[in-house]
Amino acid sequence: MDITIHTSFLPHDDPDASLAFYRDTLGFEVRSDFGQGKMRWITVGPVGQPDTSILLAPPAADPGVTEDERRTIAEMMAKGTYGWILLATRDLDGTFEKVQAGDAEVVQEPTEQPYGIRDCAFRDPAGNLVRIQELR
């Protein structure tokens, strides 16, 4: 079996702010941008890795989601508990400095974890947790 992870989903509540974070702060390239206003689906990904993408999408756009579920999703996004992603870099300190300079909310400075990795964490403009792990 040959299966790869192609695209992962993260919600946004302000597509322009999310696009600025992933494109300008993290340096990802924009692969597609459809829709308008808050109903935009934007695909971004790391330069040189065309087979790996993040789809930034409006939350609860599915017509099968109830109003109660939409409210719960909005509440979870506001608390920063709805979406998260784990990225990796060989230069954790340099990446942390660049992302921090981009005015992102710092959740955790670079830290050696007791389970054998070193990582840091930020929140993107929608409240998603973005953990960045150091590759060794």
XYZ file of N, CA and C in Angstrom:
408
model
N 0.836 -1.176 0.000
C 0.000 0.000 0.000
C 0.885 1.244 0.000
N 0.569 2.197 -0.849
C 1.358 3.418 -0.970
C 0.437 4.613 -0.747
N 0.357 5.085 0.488
C -0.521 6.203 0.846
C 0.333 7.328 1.425
N 0.056 8.550 0.997
C 0.744 9.713 1.546
C -0.291 10.674 2.126
N 0.169 11.566 2.986
C -0.693 12.646 3.462
C -0.573 13.765 2.441
N -1.653 14.098 1.803
C -1.653 15.100 0.740
C -2.051 16.472 1.259
N -3.190 16.556 1.944
C -3.699 17.841 2.409
C -4.332 17.677 3.778
N -3.983 18.579 4.658
C -4.597 18.620 5.970
C -5.426 19.905 6.044
N -6.432 19.926 6.885
C -7.375 21.031 6.959
C -7.161 21.847 8.233
N -7.211 23.160 8.117
C -7.275 24.045 9.271
C -8.357 25.087 9.006
N -9.145 25.426 10.004
C -10.180 26.429 9.791
C -9.608 27.843 9.871
N -10.295 28.767 9.226
C -9.959 30.184 9.370
C -11.244 30.961 9.639
N -11.119 32.104 10.270
C -12.271 32.997 10.410
C -11.972 34.350 9.780
N -10.741 34.520 9.292
C -10.335 35.720 8.564
C -9.318 35.258 7.523
N -9.775 34.977 6.304
C -8.870 34.391 5.299
C -7.651 35.251 5.000
N -7.803 36.560 4.996
C -6.650 37.420 4.704
C -5.593 37.325 5.806
N -6.034 37.299 7.069
C -5.089 37.178 8.183
C -4.398 35.808 8.163
N -5.163 34.754 7.889
C -4.569 33.412 7.828
C -3.597 33.309 6.667
N -3.977 33.857 5.521
C -3.092 33.834 4.361
C -1.792 34.568 4.677
N -1.884 35.720 5.316
C -0.677 36.476 5.662
C 0.220 35.659 6.594
N -0.371 34.959 7.567
C 0.430 34.162 8.497
C 1.147 33.034 7.769
N 0.407 32.239 6.995
C 1.020 31.062 6.370
C 1.944 31.439 5.209
N 1.597 32.477 4.452
C 2.419 32.897 3.309
C 3.590 33.777 3.759
N 3.283 34.843 4.497
C 4.309 35.848 4.796
C 5.160 35.493 6.013
N 4.552 34.909 7.029
C 5.310 34.588 8.238
C 6.011 33.243 8.120
N 5.260 32.199 7.699
C 5.873 30.871 7.595
C 6.576 30.647 6.255
N 6.285 31.468 5.259
C 6.953 31.344 3.967
C 6.350 30.294 3.050
N 5.132 29.853 3.310
C 4.486 28.873 2.442
C 4.047 29.544 1.148
N 3.956 28.733 0.084
C 3.455 29.244 -1.185
C 1.947 29.009 -1.273
N 1.272 29.890 -1.990
C -0.176 29.758 -2.203
C -0.383 28.913 -3.449
N -1.148 27.854 -3.316
C -1.390 26.947 -4.447
C -2.760 27.140 -5.070
N -3.705 27.598 -4.284
C -5.019 27.921 -4.839
C -5.735 28.844 -3.866
N -6.684 29.599 -4.384
C -7.447 30.546 -3.563
C -8.797 30.723 -4.251
N -9.833 30.071 -3.709
C -11.156 30.097 -4.311
C -12.155 30.702 -3.341
N -13.166 31.330 -3.912
C -14.235 31.903 -3.106
C -13.995 33.380 -2.890
N -14.813 33.960 -1.984
C -14.671 35.379 -1.689
C -15.142 35.653 -0.273
N -14.724 36.796 0.251
C -15.082 37.152 1.625
C -14.589 36.089 2.588
N -15.402 35.773 3.590
C -15.015 34.743 4.565
C -15.183 33.337 4.017
N -15.846 33.192 2.846
C -16.051 31.874 2.243
C -14.973 31.608 1.199
N -13.719 31.585 1.657
C -12.575 31.294 0.794
C -11.910 30.009 1.249
N -11.488 29.213 0.265
C -10.718 27.999 0.496
C -9.335 28.262 -0.097
N -8.322 28.300 0.752
C -6.971 28.659 0.323
C -6.050 27.477 0.610
N -5.346 27.036 -0.413
C -4.389 25.939 -0.238
C -2.981 26.517 -0.236
N -2.225 26.209 0.806
C -0.846 26.657 0.951
C 0.026 25.445 1.244
N 1.312 25.611 1.045
C 2.214 24.514 1.358
C 3.650 24.966 1.324
N 4.536 24.155 1.871
C 5.949 24.515 1.886
C 6.528 24.511 0.478
N 7.363 25.514 0.206
C 8.034 25.619 -1.087
C 8.886 24.361 -1.301
N 8.813 23.806 -2.497
C 9.611 22.626 -2.820
C 8.985 21.314 -2.371
N 7.783 21.370 -1.791
C 7.081 20.155 -1.356
C 5.652 20.180 -1.915
N 5.514 20.061 -3.234
C 4.192 20.213 -3.851
C 3.177 19.141 -3.456
N 3.628 18.056 -2.864
C 2.707 16.977 -2.499
C 2.151 17.100 -1.083
N 2.512 18.171 -0.372
C 2.027 18.364 0.993
C 1.406 19.751 1.107
N 0.133 19.799 1.504
C -0.584 21.076 1.548
C -1.441 21.196 2.800
N -1.784 22.434 3.099
C -2.766 22.751 4.135
C -3.903 23.496 3.446
N -5.120 23.046 3.668
C -6.293 23.740 3.159
C -6.856 24.608 4.282
N -6.786 25.917 4.088
C -7.377 26.867 5.033
C -8.810 27.081 4.573
N -9.754 26.716 5.402
C -11.151 26.682 4.962
C -12.065 27.326 5.989
N -13.197 27.850 5.521
C -14.161 28.390 6.478
C -14.726 27.245 7.324
N -14.822 27.440 8.620
C -15.331 26.354 9.461
C -16.830 26.185 9.281
N -17.269 24.978 9.435
C -18.694 24.668 9.445
C -19.418 25.111 8.184
N -18.715 25.100 7.039
C -19.358 25.477 5.779
C -20.222 24.354 5.229
N -20.029 23.158 5.741
C -20.806 22.000 5.289
C -22.284 22.209 5.629
N -23.181 22.037 4.661
C -24.607 22.244 4.968
C -25.164 21.238 5.974
N -24.441 20.162 6.230
C -24.902 19.168 7.199
C -24.598 19.531 8.642
N -23.866 20.624 8.855
C -23.515 21.049 10.215
C -24.673 21.865 10.788
N -25.101 21.502 11.976
C -26.225 22.208 12.605
C -25.772 23.543 13.198
N -26.723 24.373 13.538
C -26.397 25.656 14.172
C -25.700 25.436 15.514
N -26.135 24.435 16.282
C -25.458 24.134 17.549
C -24.000 23.736 17.308
N -23.778 22.931 16.279
C -22.405 22.522 15.955
C -21.578 23.721 15.497
N -22.173 24.610 14.690
C -21.453 25.829 14.254
C -21.059 26.671 15.464
N -21.963 26.798 16.406
C -21.683 27.583 17.613
C -20.554 26.929 18.410
N -20.597 25.611 18.527
C -19.543 24.886 19.263
C -18.192 25.068 18.572
N -18.181 24.955 17.249
C -16.928 25.139 16.504
C -16.396 26.554 16.719
N -17.266 27.557 16.629
C -16.832 28.949 16.838
C -16.278 29.147 18.243
N -16.913 28.525 19.235
C -16.431 28.640 20.620
C -15.077 27.960 20.782
N -14.913 26.801 20.169
C -13.642 26.084 20.277
C -12.525 26.844 19.565
N -12.831 27.442 18.404
C -11.812 28.243 17.705
C -11.402 29.437 18.557
N -12.365 30.082 19.190
C -12.061 31.254 20.025
C -11.152 30.870 21.193
N -11.320 29.641 21.710
C -10.473 29.160 22.808
C -9.146 28.591 22.304
N -9.039 28.359 20.989
C -7.821 27.767 20.442
C -7.754 26.271 20.634
N -8.896 25.607 20.735
C -8.909 24.164 20.968
C -9.490 23.373 19.802
N -9.743 24.022 18.661
C -10.396 23.302 17.557
C -9.398 22.650 16.608
N -8.418 23.424 16.117
C -7.504 22.876 15.124
C -6.053 23.024 15.538
N -5.221 22.105 15.070
C -3.790 22.236 15.296
C -3.027 21.439 14.265
N -1.759 21.807 14.116
C -0.907 21.133 13.153
C 0.509 21.073 13.723
N 1.247 20.068 13.330
C 2.636 19.893 13.745
C 3.526 20.033 12.517
N 4.397 21.041 12.536
C 5.360 21.275 11.464
C 6.746 20.896 11.975
N 7.743 20.909 11.101
C 9.099 20.558 11.526
C 10.114 21.402 10.771
N 11.241 21.646 11.418
C 12.329 22.412 10.818
C 13.660 21.965 11.418
N 14.731 22.173 10.650
C 16.065 21.885 11.195
C 16.583 23.074 12.004
N 16.011 24.271 11.767
C 16.452 25.485 12.462
C 15.318 26.012 13.337
N 15.106 25.375 14.476
C 13.989 25.756 15.349
C 14.157 27.170 15.895
N 15.355 27.508 16.337
C 15.552 28.846 16.925
C 15.348 29.946 15.884
N 15.899 29.762 14.679
C 15.722 30.753 13.619
C 14.267 30.873 13.200
N 13.589 29.740 13.115
C 12.167 29.747 12.756
C 11.359 30.426 13.838
N 11.658 30.127 15.102
C 10.929 30.764 16.212
C 11.091 32.281 16.149
N 12.310 32.749 15.933
C 12.545 34.198 15.882
C 11.765 34.846 14.742
N 11.746 34.193 13.573
C 11.038 34.756 12.422
C 9.533 34.795 12.682
N 8.978 33.709 13.203
C 7.529 33.669 13.446
C 7.158 34.654 14.548
N 7.964 34.733 15.589
C 7.692 35.669 16.676
C 7.739 37.109 16.167
N 8.693 37.410 15.278
C 8.794 38.757 14.708
C 7.588 39.087 13.839
N 6.899 38.056 13.341
C 5.696 38.245 12.538
C 4.482 38.559 13.379
N 4.673 38.759 14.662
C 3.613 39.148 15.587
C 2.622 38.022 15.877
N 3.071 36.768 15.737
C 2.212 35.641 16.083
C 2.159 35.487 17.602
N 1.057 34.948 18.089
C 0.920 34.698 19.524
C 1.795 33.512 19.919
N 2.754 33.747 20.768
C 3.643 32.677 21.229
C 2.940 31.887 22.331
N 2.860 30.580 22.157
C 2.286 29.687 23.171
C 3.401 29.060 23.990
N 4.503 28.742 23.315
C 5.634 28.112 24.005
C 6.926 28.447 23.268
N 7.899 28.943 23.975
C 9.217 29.180 23.385
C 9.902 27.830 23.151
N 10.996 27.784 22.358
C 11.679 26.505 22.129
C 12.014 25.818 23.456
N 11.586 24.573 23.562
C 11.691 23.828 24.808
C 12.100 22.383 24.519
N 13.038 21.872 25.302
C 13.400 20.452 25.227
C 12.353 19.678 26.017
N 11.605 18.825 25.335
C 10.527 18.085 25.991
C 11.068 16.812 26.653
N 10.442 16.353 27.744
C 10.916 15.140 28.418
C 10.776 13.879 27.577
N 9.979 13.948 26.499
C 9.795 12.775 25.639
C 10.728 12.802 24.420
N 11.775 13.653 24.467
C 12.855 13.546 23.498
C 12.799 14.431 22.283
N 11.919 15.408 22.250
C 11.931 16.346 21.131
C 12.083 17.767 21.668
N 12.462 18.663 20.792
C 12.543 20.087 21.117
C 11.578 20.786 20.181
N 10.680 21.611 20.758
C 9.687 22.269 19.925
C 9.259 23.604 20.512
N 8.469 24.336 19.724
C 7.861 25.583 20.163
C 6.435 25.603 19.639
N 5.636 26.579 20.047
C 4.241 26.609 19.596
C 3.738 28.047 19.490
N 2.872 28.245 18.514
C 2.218 29.530 18.256
C 0.735 29.286 18.026
N -0.031 30.376 18.012
C -1.405 30.325 17.535
C -1.452 31.124 16.238
N -2.142 30.564 15.230
C -2.344 31.331 14.004
C -3.499 32.310 14.230
N -3.795 33.187 13.257
C -4.841 34.194 13.488
C -6.216 33.622 13.814
N -6.497 32.377 13.432
C -7.787 31.759 13.736
C -7.781 31.039 15.080
N -6.643 31.021 15.759
C -6.553 30.338 17.050
C -6.014 28.928 16.966
N -5.727 28.437 15.751
C -5.176 27.084 15.615
C -3.790 27.017 16.243
N -3.522 25.919 16.931
C -2.209 25.714 17.515
C -1.249 25.219 16.441
N -0.133 25.897 16.281
C 0.898 25.512 15.318
C 2.136 25.148 16.112
N 2.387 23.841 16.239
C 3.594 23.374 16.930
C 4.667 23.164 15.872
N 5.890 23.555 16.197
C 7.012 23.370 15.279
C 8.081 22.582 16.010
N 8.386 21.428 15.457
C 9.346 20.497 16.059
C 10.684 20.611 15.352
N 11.766 20.490 16.128
C 13.110 20.519 15.559
C 13.473 19.145 15.002
N 13.900 19.124 13.714
C 14.393 17.885 13.120
C 15.845 17.697 13.521
N 16.199 16.522 13.949
C 17.577 16.233 14.364
C 18.167 15.140 13.515
